Short mmCIF file of C-alpha atoms and ligand atoms in Angstrom, two decimals:
data_model
loop_
_atom_site.label_atom_id
_atom_site.label_comp_id
_atom_site.label_asym_id
_atom_site.label_seq_id
_atom_site.Cartn_x
_atom_site.Cartn_y
_atom_site.Cartn_z
CA MET A 14 -1.02 27.80 -16.68
CA THR A 15 1.10 25.41 -14.20
CA ALA A 16 4.32 25.37 -13.75
CA TYR A 17 6.04 21.63 -14.40
CA HIS A 18 9.55 20.86 -12.57
CA ARG A 19 11.22 18.17 -13.77
CA PRO A 20 14.54 17.80 -11.48
CA ARG A 21 17.99 15.39 -12.25
CA SER A 22 18.44 14.90 -9.02
CA LEU A 23 17.12 14.42 -5.47
CA ASP A 24 18.58 17.69 -3.98
CA GLU A 25 17.08 19.68 -6.80
CA ALA A 26 13.49 18.48 -6.61
CA LEU A 27 13.48 18.48 -2.79
CA ALA A 28 14.62 22.50 -3.20
CA ILE A 29 11.73 22.93 -5.75
CA ARG A 30 8.59 20.86 -3.03
CA ALA A 31 10.46 23.03 -0.13
CA GLU A 32 10.30 26.52 -2.09
CA THR A 33 7.43 26.23 -4.85
CA GLY A 34 5.63 23.43 -2.56
CA ALA A 35 4.47 21.54 -6.44
CA LEU A 36 3.27 18.28 -6.27
CA PRO A 37 5.01 15.03 -6.51
CA LEU A 38 3.63 13.05 -9.46
CA ALA A 39 5.05 9.56 -9.88
CA GLY A 40 2.92 7.56 -12.04
CA GLY A 41 0.29 10.11 -12.69
CA THR A 42 -2.34 7.22 -12.14
CA ASP A 43 -4.11 8.59 -9.61
CA ILE A 44 -3.60 12.21 -10.33
CA HIS A 45 -4.20 12.67 -13.90
CA PRO A 46 -7.88 11.03 -13.31
CA LEU A 47 -8.40 13.11 -10.57
CA ARG A 48 -7.25 16.67 -12.38
CA THR A 49 -8.97 15.44 -15.55
CA ALA A 50 -12.45 14.84 -13.00
CA ARG A 51 -11.94 18.47 -11.70
CA ALA A 52 -11.33 20.08 -15.07
CA ALA A 53 -14.73 18.44 -16.60
CA TRP A 54 -16.05 20.27 -13.50
CA GLY A 55 -15.30 23.60 -13.93
CA GLU A 56 -12.09 23.34 -12.08
CA PRO A 57 -8.61 23.67 -13.77
CA TRP A 58 -6.28 22.53 -11.81
CA THR A 59 -3.74 24.99 -11.22
CA MET A 60 -0.76 23.56 -8.23
CA PRO A 61 2.89 23.23 -9.94
CA VAL A 62 3.86 19.93 -10.69
CA LEU A 63 6.60 18.21 -9.26
CA ASP A 64 7.29 15.10 -12.13
CA LEU A 65 9.95 12.63 -10.40
CA SER A 66 10.59 10.55 -13.43
CA ALA A 67 14.38 11.88 -13.59
CA VAL A 68 15.67 11.96 -10.26
CA PRO A 69 18.06 9.10 -9.81
CA GLY A 70 17.94 6.54 -6.73
CA LEU A 71 13.94 6.20 -6.59
CA ASP A 72 13.38 2.93 -8.32
CA GLY A 73 14.06 -0.72 -7.91
CA ILE A 74 14.29 -3.05 -4.38
CA GLU A 75 17.42 -3.66 -2.73
CA GLU A 76 18.44 -6.36 -0.19
CA ASP A 77 20.68 -5.54 2.90
CA ALA A 78 21.35 -7.43 6.27
CA THR A 79 18.34 -5.77 8.05
CA GLY A 80 15.88 -6.27 5.30
CA TRP A 81 14.31 -4.82 1.92
CA ARG A 82 14.62 -1.04 0.64
CA ILE A 83 11.90 -0.34 -2.26
CA GLY A 84 12.20 2.96 -3.92
CA ALA A 85 9.44 4.77 -4.09
CA ARG A 86 8.97 5.21 -8.14
CA THR A 87 9.28 1.08 -7.92
CA SER A 88 6.31 0.25 -9.99
CA TRP A 89 3.58 -2.55 -9.34
CA THR A 90 5.23 -4.82 -12.48
CA ALA A 91 8.67 -3.93 -10.80
CA ILE A 92 7.28 -5.58 -7.68
CA ALA A 93 5.24 -8.45 -8.91
CA GLU A 94 8.09 -9.38 -11.15
CA ALA A 95 10.82 -9.22 -8.39
CA ALA A 96 12.89 -12.22 -7.42
CA LEU A 97 11.46 -11.44 -3.44
CA PRO A 98 11.20 -14.18 -1.00
CA PRO A 99 7.67 -15.76 0.74
CA LEU A 100 7.30 -13.29 3.03
CA PHE A 101 6.12 -10.55 0.20
CA ASP A 102 3.66 -12.80 -1.87
CA GLY A 103 0.92 -10.93 -0.46
CA LEU A 104 2.55 -7.89 -1.71
CA ARG A 105 3.66 -8.57 -5.07
CA ALA A 106 -0.58 -10.37 -4.98
CA ALA A 107 -1.75 -6.92 -4.45
CA ALA A 108 0.74 -5.84 -7.10
CA ARG A 109 -1.20 -8.15 -9.61
CA GLU A 110 -4.29 -6.85 -8.88
CA VAL A 111 -4.25 -3.09 -9.67
CA GLY A 112 -5.76 -2.20 -12.61
CA GLY A 113 -4.98 -3.71 -15.02
CA ARG A 114 -1.26 -4.00 -16.67
CA GLN A 115 -0.97 -0.22 -18.33
CA VAL A 116 -1.56 1.11 -14.48
CA GLN A 117 0.43 -1.67 -12.79
CA ASN A 118 2.84 -0.31 -15.62
CA ARG A 119 2.97 2.96 -14.71
CA GLY A 120 1.89 3.22 -11.09
CA THR A 121 3.99 3.31 -8.02
CA ILE A 122 4.10 2.22 -4.58
CA ALA A 123 4.44 4.92 -3.18
CA GLY A 124 1.77 6.94 -5.34
CA ASN A 125 -0.54 4.37 -3.94
CA LEU A 126 0.44 5.31 0.36
CA VAL A 127 0.69 8.84 -0.47
CA THR A 128 -2.87 9.17 -1.95
CA ALA A 129 -4.29 6.87 1.39
CA SER A 130 -7.29 5.68 0.13
CA PRO A 131 -9.09 2.98 1.98
CA ALA A 132 -9.41 0.96 -1.12
CA GLY A 133 -5.17 1.26 -2.10
CA ASP A 134 -4.44 -2.49 -2.25
CA GLY A 135 -1.08 -1.56 -0.99
CA ILE A 136 -1.71 -0.55 2.22
CA PRO A 137 -2.81 -3.50 4.17
CA ASN A 138 0.37 -5.67 2.65
CA LEU A 139 2.59 -2.82 4.23
CA LEU A 140 0.64 -3.08 7.40
CA ALA A 141 1.70 -6.49 7.72
CA LEU A 142 4.89 -6.23 6.08
CA GLU A 143 5.75 -3.50 9.13
CA ALA A 144 6.86 -1.84 6.29
CA GLU A 145 8.66 2.11 7.56
CA VAL A 146 8.17 5.10 4.86
CA GLU A 147 11.84 7.05 4.67
CA LEU A 148 11.04 10.85 3.60
CA ALA A 149 13.15 13.76 2.60
CA SER A 150 13.18 16.83 2.84
CA ARG A 151 15.93 19.75 2.47
CA ASP A 152 16.62 19.70 6.03
CA ALA A 153 16.76 16.13 7.13
CA THR A 154 15.01 12.28 6.28
CA ARG A 155 12.95 11.00 8.39
CA ARG A 156 11.35 7.79 9.06
CA LEU A 157 7.71 6.71 9.79
CA PRO A 158 6.05 2.83 10.39
CA VAL A 159 3.41 2.97 7.62
CA ALA A 160 0.92 2.57 10.26
CA GLU A 161 1.78 6.13 11.25
CA PHE A 162 1.98 7.66 8.09
CA VAL A 163 -1.46 6.99 7.11
CA THR A 164 -3.70 9.29 9.37
CA GLY A 165 -6.63 9.46 7.73
CA TYR A 166 -9.13 8.98 4.66
CA ARG A 167 -7.01 9.95 1.94
CA ALA A 168 -4.36 11.61 4.63
CA THR A 169 -0.75 10.92 5.60
CA ALA A 170 1.93 12.61 7.75
CA LEU A 171 3.83 13.70 4.76
CA ALA A 172 5.32 17.01 5.07
CA PRO A 173 4.50 19.88 2.43
CA GLU A 174 8.23 20.20 1.87
CA GLU A 175 8.62 16.29 1.75
CA ILE A 176 9.45 13.53 -1.04
CA VAL A 177 8.39 9.58 -0.45
CA THR A 178 11.91 7.90 -1.63
CA ALA A 179 11.53 4.65 -0.21
CA LEU A 180 9.78 2.08 1.62
CA HIS A 181 11.82 -0.12 4.09
CA VAL A 182 10.92 -3.87 4.60
CA PRO A 183 12.19 -5.34 7.75
CA ARG A 184 13.38 -8.78 7.48
CA LEU A 185 11.11 -11.92 8.95
CA ASP A 186 12.30 -15.09 8.74
CA HIS A 187 10.18 -18.22 7.76
CA ALA A 188 7.18 -15.77 7.20
CA ARG A 189 5.23 -15.88 4.21
CA GLY A 190 2.85 -13.70 3.04
CA ARG A 191 -1.13 -13.77 1.42
CA PHE A 192 -3.48 -11.25 0.12
CA GLU A 193 -7.24 -11.45 -1.19
CA LYS A 194 -9.22 -8.78 -2.60
CA LEU A 195 -12.80 -8.88 -3.19
CA GLY A 196 -14.65 -6.28 -5.65
CA ALA A 197 -17.79 -6.28 -7.68
CA ARG A 198 -16.31 -8.74 -10.13
CA ARG A 199 -12.87 -10.27 -10.81
CA TYR A 200 -10.58 -7.99 -12.52
CA LEU A 201 -10.17 -4.27 -12.66
CA VAL A 202 -11.69 -3.57 -9.59
CA ILE A 203 -12.36 -1.21 -6.41
CA SER A 204 -12.05 -3.34 -3.38
CA ILE A 205 -15.11 -3.81 -1.28
CA ALA A 206 -13.10 -5.69 1.26
CA MET A 207 -9.46 -6.93 1.33
CA ALA A 208 -7.61 -8.36 3.82
CA ALA A 209 -3.52 -8.99 3.94
CA ALA A 210 -1.25 -11.61 5.81
CA VAL A 211 2.30 -12.32 6.84
CA ILE A 212 2.90 -15.56 9.24
CA ALA A 213 5.94 -16.58 10.72
CA MET A 214 6.57 -20.27 11.52
CA GLU A 215 8.49 -21.97 14.39
CA GLY A 216 8.70 -25.37 13.61
CA ASP A 217 4.93 -26.60 12.59
CA ARG A 218 3.00 -23.60 14.66
CA VAL A 219 3.05 -19.71 14.34
CA ALA A 220 5.63 -18.08 15.91
CA GLU A 221 3.40 -14.24 14.78
CA ALA A 222 0.87 -13.80 12.67
CA ARG A 223 -0.09 -9.87 11.47
CA ILE A 224 -2.99 -9.84 9.20
CA ALA A 225 -4.39 -6.23 8.32
CA ILE A 226 -8.28 -5.13 6.26
CA GLY A 227 -8.35 -2.45 4.18
CA ALA A 228 -11.79 -0.91 2.67
CA CYS A 229 -13.80 -1.40 5.82
CA SER A 230 -12.27 1.50 8.05
CA PRO A 231 -10.85 5.06 6.90
CA VAL A 232 -7.92 3.68 6.85
CA ALA A 233 -7.05 -0.30 6.62
CA ARG A 234 -6.38 -1.56 10.20
CA ARG A 235 -4.30 -4.62 12.23
CA LEU A 236 -6.28 -7.03 13.91
CA PRO A 237 -4.26 -7.73 16.76
CA ALA A 238 -7.08 -10.30 18.59
CA LEU A 239 -6.49 -12.36 15.59
CA GLU A 240 -3.20 -11.86 15.87
CA ALA A 241 -2.84 -13.06 19.20
CA ALA A 242 -5.05 -15.70 18.72
CA LEU A 243 -3.28 -17.38 15.86
CA VAL A 244 -0.16 -17.70 17.55
CA GLY A 245 0.89 -21.38 18.45
CA GLN A 246 -2.27 -22.77 15.99
CA HIS A 247 -0.82 -24.89 13.17
CA PRO A 248 -1.69 -23.73 9.74
CA SER A 249 -4.60 -26.36 9.45
CA GLU A 250 -6.33 -24.72 12.06
CA MET A 251 -6.38 -21.31 11.36
CA ALA A 252 -9.59 -20.53 9.40
CA SER A 253 -11.21 -21.20 12.24
CA VAL A 254 -9.45 -19.18 14.45
CA PRO A 255 -11.32 -15.73 12.71
CA GLN A 256 -14.91 -14.56 14.86
CA PRO A 257 -16.72 -11.37 14.25
CA ALA A 258 -15.40 -10.53 17.73
CA HIS A 259 -12.02 -9.65 16.47
CA LEU A 260 -13.14 -6.97 13.74
CA THR A 261 -14.38 -4.58 16.49
CA PRO A 262 -11.29 -2.31 14.90
CA LEU A 263 -12.98 -1.89 11.43
CA ALA A 264 -15.64 0.41 10.85
CA PRO A 265 -17.00 -0.47 7.61
CA ILE A 266 -19.64 2.24 5.35
CA ASP A 267 -22.47 1.81 3.59
CA ASP A 268 -21.57 2.92 0.03
CA ILE A 269 -22.37 2.38 -3.51
CA ARG A 270 -19.96 -0.30 -3.95
CA ALA A 271 -21.37 -2.15 -0.20
CA THR A 272 -23.34 -1.93 2.24
CA ALA A 273 -21.58 -1.50 6.04
CA ALA A 274 -23.26 -5.40 6.90
CA TYR A 275 -21.99 -6.89 3.56
CA ARG A 276 -18.55 -5.55 4.40
CA THR A 277 -18.43 -7.11 7.58
CA ASP A 278 -19.37 -10.42 6.89
CA ALA A 279 -17.21 -10.17 3.46
CA ALA A 280 -14.13 -9.47 5.73
CA LEU A 281 -14.52 -12.63 8.03
CA VAL A 282 -14.65 -14.77 4.93
CA LEU A 283 -11.94 -13.31 3.20
CA LEU A 284 -10.21 -13.78 6.44
CA ARG A 285 -10.87 -17.47 6.86
CA ASP A 286 -10.24 -17.96 2.78
CA LEU A 287 -6.48 -16.43 3.48
CA LEU A 288 -5.77 -18.26 6.09
CA ALA A 289 -7.16 -21.76 5.01
CA GLY A 290 -4.36 -20.67 1.84
CA PHE A 291 -1.35 -21.16 4.06
CA THR A 292 -1.62 -24.98 3.92
CA ALA A 293 -1.78 -24.70 -0.11
C1 LIG B 312 -8.14 2.44 -13.97
C2 LIG B 312 -7.24 2.92 -12.73
C3 LIG B 312 -7.33 1.39 -12.07
C4 LIG B 312 -6.80 1.33 -10.95
N1 LIG B 312 -7.09 0.28 -10.02
C5 LIG B 312 -6.80 0.32 -8.66
C6 LIG B 312 -6.34 -0.67 -8.00
O1 LIG B 312 -7.10 -2.03 -8.48
N2 LIG B 312 -6.26 -1.01 -6.39
C7 LIG B 312 -5.57 0.30 -5.90
O2 LIG B 312 -4.75 0.03 -4.83
N3 LIG B 312 -5.22 1.69 -6.99
C8 LIG B 312 -5.70 1.40 -8.33
N4 LIG B 312 -5.53 2.15 -8.60
C9 LIG B 312 -4.89 3.98 -8.33
C10 LIG B 312 -3.65 4.09 -8.53
O3 LIG B 312 -3.08 3.46 -9.81
C11 LIG B 312 -2.45 3.33 -7.79
O4 LIG B 312 -2.96 4.09 -6.49
C12 LIG B 312 -0.80 3.42 -8.11
O5 LIG B 312 -0.09 3.18 -6.71
C13 LIG B 312 -1.03 5.08 -7.69
O6 LIG B 312 0.69 5.41 -7.94
P1 LIG B 312 0.87 6.20 -8.69
O7 LIG B 312 2.45 6.52 -9.17
O8 LIG B 312 0.26 6.55 -10.35
O9 LIG B 312 0.93 7.71 -8.11
P2 LIG B 312 0.61 9.51 -8.64
O10 LIG B 312 -0.66 9.55 -9.61
O11 LIG B 312 1.55 9.77 -9.30
O12 LIG B 312 0.49 10.20 -7.34
C14 LIG B 312 -0.42 9.59 -6.58
C15 LIG B 312 -0.22 10.57 -5.04
O13 LIG B 312 1.16 10.03 -4.55
C16 LIG B 312 1.64 11.22 -4.44
N5 LIG B 312 3.17 10.89 -4.50
C17 LIG B 312 3.87 9.91 -6.09
N6 LIG B 312 4.69 9.98 -5.34
C18 LIG B 312 5.48 10.35 -4.34
C19 LIG B 312 6.51 10.85 -3.97
N7 LIG B 312 7.83 9.71 -3.73
N8 LIG B 312 6.68 11.50 -2.36
C20 LIG B 312 5.57 12.22 -1.91
N9 LIG B 312 4.33 11.94 -2.95
C21 LIG B 312 3.97 11.48 -3.67
C22 LIG B 312 1.56 12.70 -5.79
O14 LIG B 312 1.11 13.55 -5.03
C23 LIG B 312 -0.26 11.48 -5.28
O15 LIG B 312 -0.49 13.03 -4.15
C24 LIG B 312 -5.85 2.64 -9.84
C25 LIG B 312 -5.85 3.73 -11.09
C26 LIG B 312 -6.63 3.94 -12.21
C27 LIG B 312 -6.62 4.68 -13.20
#
């Protein structure tokens, strides 16, 4: 039988994690399908479970002088409905596209990040927001940029004794985010390609551009050459800037959802649409 822990404090949760290596459980929308699929193939789930639902302090979004702290257990619905500035428009758009309403009500931002799927809709947005992950263990708390936290295909820098407690998003003035996702159909879809952007303006010119593409490489990637080319542009010129050469950090694969060549073409079209949308 699987051991099931439901601690009532973070200290207790961290002690259980350190002593048993139990798997943190948030909304369960990634864990339960995996568990069920394994059981169907005759591999019963034996890993102890650390249910985080009764641990206080992991929910909600707080703002201070430096930026925002998003609790690890904050659901996609809470993010979509939060009163956040335009900087978060991309993340909030992603929140409205993660599965259907039931999945958005249960699924959490930290669960999406720790699963580290190339098709995880939160990750390109967190990269464009230059978010940091807050990681707690019994001995210490540390912060890592999301770009360093996600280390590979479904792989992260989460240590066996750690729990994600929050995401931190730094302030960026006069900035707005956008997100576009392409799948095989309009709703309830796993991405073939997705693009997230944060654009900061100074007057009528781009002062800073952050662009990330997901589902076109094992880990979502920023596009530094495109970001540099966008600086100084007027928003009405941005859609003509992306060129195939800007996509060199990507390494798309052929799979059942799309070919690599299709993904590359789609990423370019998505980028142009995404940037055109900043004039709206
Ligand atoms: C029908 C369906 C549709 C979906 N559609 C999409 C989609 O369109 N886009 C998309 O990106 N995803 C989609 N998902 C996947 C999933 O809903 C999201 O990734 C969700 O954000 C996962 O969050 P969770 O809280 O449910 O994670 P859980 O299943 O609870 O956990 C996922 C992983 O994160 C770890 N974890 C969770 N919280 C913590 C923490 N605080 N500290 C350390 N580790 C932690 C768990 O141990 C586990 O490894 C879909 C899932 C389903 C079932």
